[in-house]
Every structure is written in structure tokens, then in C-alpha cells.
Amino acid sequence: MAPFSGDETAPFFGFLGAAAALVFSCMGAAYGTAKSGVGVASMGVMRPELVMKSIVPVVMAGVLGIYGLIIAVIISTGINPKAKSYYLFDGYAHLSSGLACGLAGLSAGMAIGIVGDAGVRANAQQPKLFVGMILILIFAEALALYGLIVVSILSYLNKYFEASIIILNAQSPLNNISLQSINSRAIADLLSTIAISSTK
């Protein structure tokens, strides 16, 4: 059996980030689906021919849960301390990634639900409002995409950090530099050096 490699408390933050991504995104998806679904049901009593056309907010709200599922799977598969060293930096990165994706999905779900509820009711009385409703829903959905963009940036930063540690280990005369011996100031200086060298 392979020994545990890294910080023993780091996986807690990583799994917490995976749970946050899924839970908050599903909360946003549930609220958006329920809120806009009530509007569709109320509108469908008087205008049943517009039900399928007005189902767009429900679909867009459901997509938010898929965002959270994808990020949760990505984070959880990256946590395997017995196969790969997992340190506090990795745990914090995964926690912030999960919170960014989950809370962005929650806010997007609330916006989609409120707009979808009012939009489908208004569309039943004035069909010309349909395009405007779709545009508003698209911008509301974009809020969740901002969270995914931040997640991709954090994962890219995490890979930079892992590469820098490998370089430090290779250049060390003792060849035994551990992450526990590197303080936050040294990590910040190292990342800034990498960023400056990458721009040259």
C-alpha cells in the first residue's frame, strides 16, 4: 500500500470544494426550475400552445446543475494523496474552485428563475417580448460561466505551482525540499517570478 503523501488535512478542503460546487449549483438549478416552472404552469392554463416555447428557462436552469457536477467530478478525481502528493495549496485551490462554481451557479439560478417566471407570463400576453426574455436569460446564464472561467484559471495556477515545486526539487542540493518548508511569502514570490518569466 502506497504511503499518504502530502498534508493530511488538505483533502478535507478539496472534498469540501467538490461538495460546494455540486450543492450550490443544484440549489440554483432547483430554484430556477421551480420558479420558472410555476410561471409556465400558470401561463399554460390560458395559453397551452405556448408551453413548449416557454420551457426555455427550465432548460437553462437545469444546465447549472451540470456545471456543478462536472466541476465536482474534476475536483474529486484530482484528490488521490496515495498516488500523487496533495498539499494545502491544492486543497485551497479546489475549495475556491468549488465555491466559485457553486455560488456563481446559485446566483445564475436565482436570476433565471425570477426572469423566467415573469417572462413567460408576459410572453403569453405580448409575444414580442420573447426575444427580450431570451436575451435576459442568456446574460443570467453567463454568470455561471464566469465561475467556470475562474475554475479553469485556478486549475492552471495549480499546475504552475506543481511544476515549480518539481523544479525546486531538481535544483536543490539535498533534493528533499518539501512544501511544508515553504512559507506563503516564498510561494507568492515564486508564482510572481513564473508569471514575469512567462510574459517575456
Short mmCIF file of C-alpha atoms in Angstrom, two decimals:
data_model
loop_
_atom_site.label_atom_id
_atom_site.label_comp_id
_atom_site.label_asym_id
_atom_site.label_seq_id
_atom_site.Cartn_x
_atom_site.Cartn_y
_atom_site.Cartn_z
CA MET A 1 0.00 0.00 0.00
CA ALA A 2 1.38 3.40 -1.02
CA PRO A 3 2.00 5.81 1.87
CA PHE A 4 -0.01 9.02 2.30
CA SER A 5 1.83 11.85 0.53
CA GLY A 6 1.22 15.50 1.32
CA ASP A 7 -0.74 17.29 4.02
CA GLU A 8 -3.26 15.10 5.82
CA THR A 9 -5.79 17.93 6.27
CA ALA A 10 -5.63 19.11 2.65
CA PRO A 11 -8.13 16.56 1.22
CA PHE A 12 -10.78 17.93 3.60
CA PHE A 13 -10.72 21.27 1.80
CA GLY A 14 -10.61 19.56 -1.59
CA PHE A 15 -13.68 17.41 -0.94
CA LEU A 16 -15.41 20.40 0.61
CA GLY A 17 -14.86 22.29 -2.64
CA ALA A 18 -16.30 19.40 -4.66
CA ALA A 19 -19.38 19.28 -2.43
CA ALA A 20 -19.82 23.07 -2.58
CA ALA A 21 -19.68 23.08 -6.37
CA LEU A 22 -22.39 20.44 -6.68
CA VAL A 23 -24.65 21.55 -3.82
CA PHE A 24 -24.77 25.26 -4.60
CA SER A 25 -25.14 24.70 -8.33
CA CYS A 26 -28.01 22.27 -7.75
CA MET A 27 -29.62 24.75 -5.37
CA GLY A 28 -29.53 27.37 -8.12
CA ALA A 29 -30.84 24.87 -10.67
CA ALA A 30 -33.65 23.78 -8.35
CA TYR A 31 -34.73 27.33 -7.60
CA GLY A 32 -34.61 28.36 -11.25
CA THR A 33 -36.55 25.28 -12.34
CA ALA A 34 -39.20 25.63 -9.65
CA LYS A 35 -39.66 29.38 -10.01
CA SER A 36 -39.87 29.40 -13.81
CA GLY A 37 -41.89 26.15 -13.80
CA VAL A 38 -44.58 27.80 -11.71
CA GLY A 39 -44.81 30.57 -14.29
CA VAL A 40 -45.01 28.08 -17.16
CA ALA A 41 -47.77 26.12 -15.40
CA SER A 42 -49.79 29.25 -14.65
CA MET A 43 -49.38 30.53 -18.19
CA GLY A 44 -50.24 27.14 -19.70
CA VAL A 45 -53.74 27.21 -18.27
CA MET A 46 -54.74 30.07 -20.58
CA ARG A 47 -52.23 29.55 -23.43
CA PRO A 48 -51.35 25.84 -23.62
CA GLU A 49 -49.90 26.23 -27.12
CA LEU A 50 -47.02 28.32 -25.68
CA VAL A 51 -45.90 25.80 -23.06
CA MET A 52 -43.13 24.18 -25.14
CA LYS A 53 -41.93 27.56 -26.32
CA SER A 54 -41.76 28.82 -22.74
CA ILE A 55 -39.83 25.83 -21.42
CA VAL A 56 -36.50 27.55 -22.23
CA PRO A 57 -35.94 28.96 -18.69
CA VAL A 58 -36.42 25.50 -17.19
CA VAL A 59 -33.80 24.03 -19.53
CA MET A 60 -31.31 26.83 -18.86
CA ALA A 61 -31.75 26.39 -15.11
CA GLY A 62 -31.17 22.65 -15.37
CA VAL A 63 -27.86 23.20 -17.14
CA LEU A 64 -26.50 24.87 -13.99
CA GLY A 65 -26.60 21.56 -12.16
CA ILE A 66 -24.49 20.01 -14.91
CA TYR A 67 -21.84 22.70 -14.39
CA GLY A 68 -21.59 21.81 -10.73
CA LEU A 69 -21.48 18.08 -11.48
CA ILE A 70 -18.61 18.49 -13.94
CA ILE A 71 -16.53 20.59 -11.55
CA ALA A 72 -17.24 18.25 -8.63
CA VAL A 73 -16.07 15.24 -10.65
CA ILE A 74 -12.93 17.07 -11.81
CA ILE A 75 -12.05 18.10 -8.26
CA SER A 76 -12.75 14.70 -6.70
CA THR A 77 -10.70 12.82 -9.29
CA GLY A 78 -7.77 15.13 -8.59
CA ILE A 79 -7.68 14.11 -4.92
CA ASN A 80 -5.61 10.94 -4.53
CA PRO A 81 -2.88 11.54 -1.94
CA LYS A 82 -1.59 7.97 -2.18
CA ALA A 83 -0.84 8.32 -5.89
CA LYS A 84 0.13 11.99 -6.00
CA SER A 85 1.20 14.47 -3.34
CA TYR A 86 -1.72 16.62 -2.19
CA TYR A 87 -0.89 19.72 -0.18
CA LEU A 88 -2.80 22.60 1.38
CA PHE A 89 -2.26 24.68 -1.74
CA ASP A 90 -4.15 22.06 -3.74
CA GLY A 91 -6.91 21.86 -1.14
CA TYR A 92 -7.38 25.62 -1.03
CA ALA A 93 -7.37 25.81 -4.83
CA HIS A 94 -10.06 23.13 -5.06
CA LEU A 95 -12.10 24.75 -2.30
CA SER A 96 -12.04 28.14 -4.01
CA SER A 97 -12.85 26.49 -7.34
CA GLY A 98 -15.87 24.73 -5.88
CA LEU A 99 -17.15 27.86 -4.17
CA ALA A 100 -16.65 29.95 -7.31
CA CYS A 101 -18.57 27.50 -9.48
CA GLY A 102 -21.27 26.75 -6.91
CA LEU A 103 -22.08 30.29 -5.83
CA ALA A 104 -21.96 31.55 -9.41
CA GLY A 105 -24.43 28.81 -10.35
CA LEU A 106 -26.65 29.70 -7.39
CA SER A 107 -26.81 33.36 -8.38
CA ALA A 108 -27.47 32.46 -12.01
CA GLY A 109 -30.26 30.09 -10.98
CA MET A 110 -31.97 32.76 -8.91
CA ALA A 111 -31.78 35.23 -11.80
CA ILE A 112 -33.09 32.67 -14.31
CA GLY A 113 -35.96 31.68 -12.03
CA ILE A 114 -37.17 35.22 -11.42
CA VAL A 115 -36.79 36.31 -15.04
CA GLY A 116 -38.29 33.08 -16.36
CA ASP A 117 -41.34 33.33 -14.12
CA ALA A 118 -42.12 36.90 -15.12
CA GLY A 119 -41.01 36.41 -18.72
CA VAL A 120 -43.26 33.50 -19.63
CA ARG A 121 -46.28 35.22 -18.10
CA ALA A 122 -45.54 38.42 -20.05
CA ASN A 123 -44.85 36.46 -23.23
CA ALA A 124 -48.33 34.94 -23.05
CA GLN A 125 -49.84 38.43 -23.23
CA GLN A 126 -47.30 40.01 -25.60
CA PRO A 127 -45.42 37.58 -27.92
CA LYS A 128 -42.97 40.30 -28.96
CA LEU A 129 -41.30 40.02 -25.55
CA PHE A 130 -39.97 36.54 -26.28
CA VAL A 131 -36.66 37.66 -27.81
CA GLY A 132 -36.02 40.08 -24.97
CA MET A 133 -36.71 37.36 -22.42
CA ILE A 134 -34.23 35.02 -24.10
CA LEU A 135 -31.53 37.70 -24.10
CA ILE A 136 -32.01 38.35 -20.41
CA LEU A 137 -31.82 34.62 -19.70
CA ILE A 138 -28.60 34.35 -21.70
CA PHE A 139 -26.94 37.07 -19.65
CA ALA A 140 -28.17 35.41 -16.46
CA GLU A 141 -26.69 32.08 -17.61
CA ALA A 142 -23.39 33.85 -18.30
CA LEU A 143 -22.98 34.39 -14.56
CA ALA A 144 -22.40 30.66 -14.12
CA LEU A 145 -19.90 30.67 -16.98
CA TYR A 146 -17.86 33.29 -15.12
CA GLY A 147 -17.48 30.78 -12.32
CA LEU A 148 -16.25 28.14 -14.75
CA ILE A 149 -13.69 30.58 -16.14
CA VAL A 150 -12.33 31.20 -12.64
CA VAL A 151 -12.15 27.44 -12.03
CA SER A 152 -10.07 26.98 -15.18
CA ILE A 153 -7.71 29.78 -14.09
CA LEU A 154 -7.27 28.25 -10.63
CA SER A 155 -6.51 24.82 -12.07
CA TYR A 156 -3.97 26.41 -14.42
CA LEU A 157 -2.35 28.15 -11.44
CA ASN A 158 -2.28 24.86 -9.57
CA LYS A 159 -0.39 23.19 -12.42
CA TYR A 160 2.12 26.07 -12.41
CA PHE A 161 2.65 25.54 -8.70
CA GLU A 162 3.25 21.80 -9.11
CA ALA A 163 5.74 22.43 -11.91
CA SER A 164 7.62 24.99 -9.81
CA ILE A 165 7.94 22.53 -6.92
CA ILE A 166 9.38 19.92 -9.28
CA ILE A 167 11.94 22.50 -10.46
CA LEU A 168 12.84 23.37 -6.87
CA ASN A 169 13.33 19.73 -6.01
CA ALA A 170 15.54 19.23 -9.05
CA GLN A 171 17.70 22.25 -8.22
CA SER A 172 18.00 21.52 -4.51
CA PRO A 173 21.42 20.14 -3.45
CA LEU A 174 19.70 17.98 -0.83
CA ASN A 175 16.89 17.08 -3.23
CA ASN A 176 14.40 16.93 -0.37
CA ILE A 177 12.57 20.27 -0.37
CA SER A 178 9.06 19.79 0.96
CA LEU A 179 6.07 22.08 0.64
CA GLN A 180 5.80 22.33 4.42
CA SER A 181 9.17 24.16 4.49
CA ILE A 182 7.98 26.81 2.02
CA ASN A 183 6.04 29.70 3.55
CA SER A 184 3.33 31.73 1.83
CA ARG A 185 5.71 34.60 1.03
CA ALA A 186 8.07 32.25 -0.79
CA ILE A 187 5.15 30.77 -2.73
CA ALA A 188 3.96 34.24 -3.75
CA ASP A 189 7.47 35.24 -4.87
CA LEU A 190 7.82 32.02 -6.83
CA LEU A 191 4.50 32.47 -8.63
CA SER A 192 5.26 36.10 -9.45
CA THR A 193 8.62 35.06 -10.89
CA ILE A 194 6.92 32.45 -13.07
CA ALA A 195 4.35 34.98 -14.24
CA ILE A 196 7.03 37.54 -15.15
CA SER A 197 9.14 34.97 -17.00
CA SER A 198 6.12 33.75 -18.96
CA THR A 199 5.43 37.25 -20.25
CA LYS A 200 8.95 37.71 -21.62
#
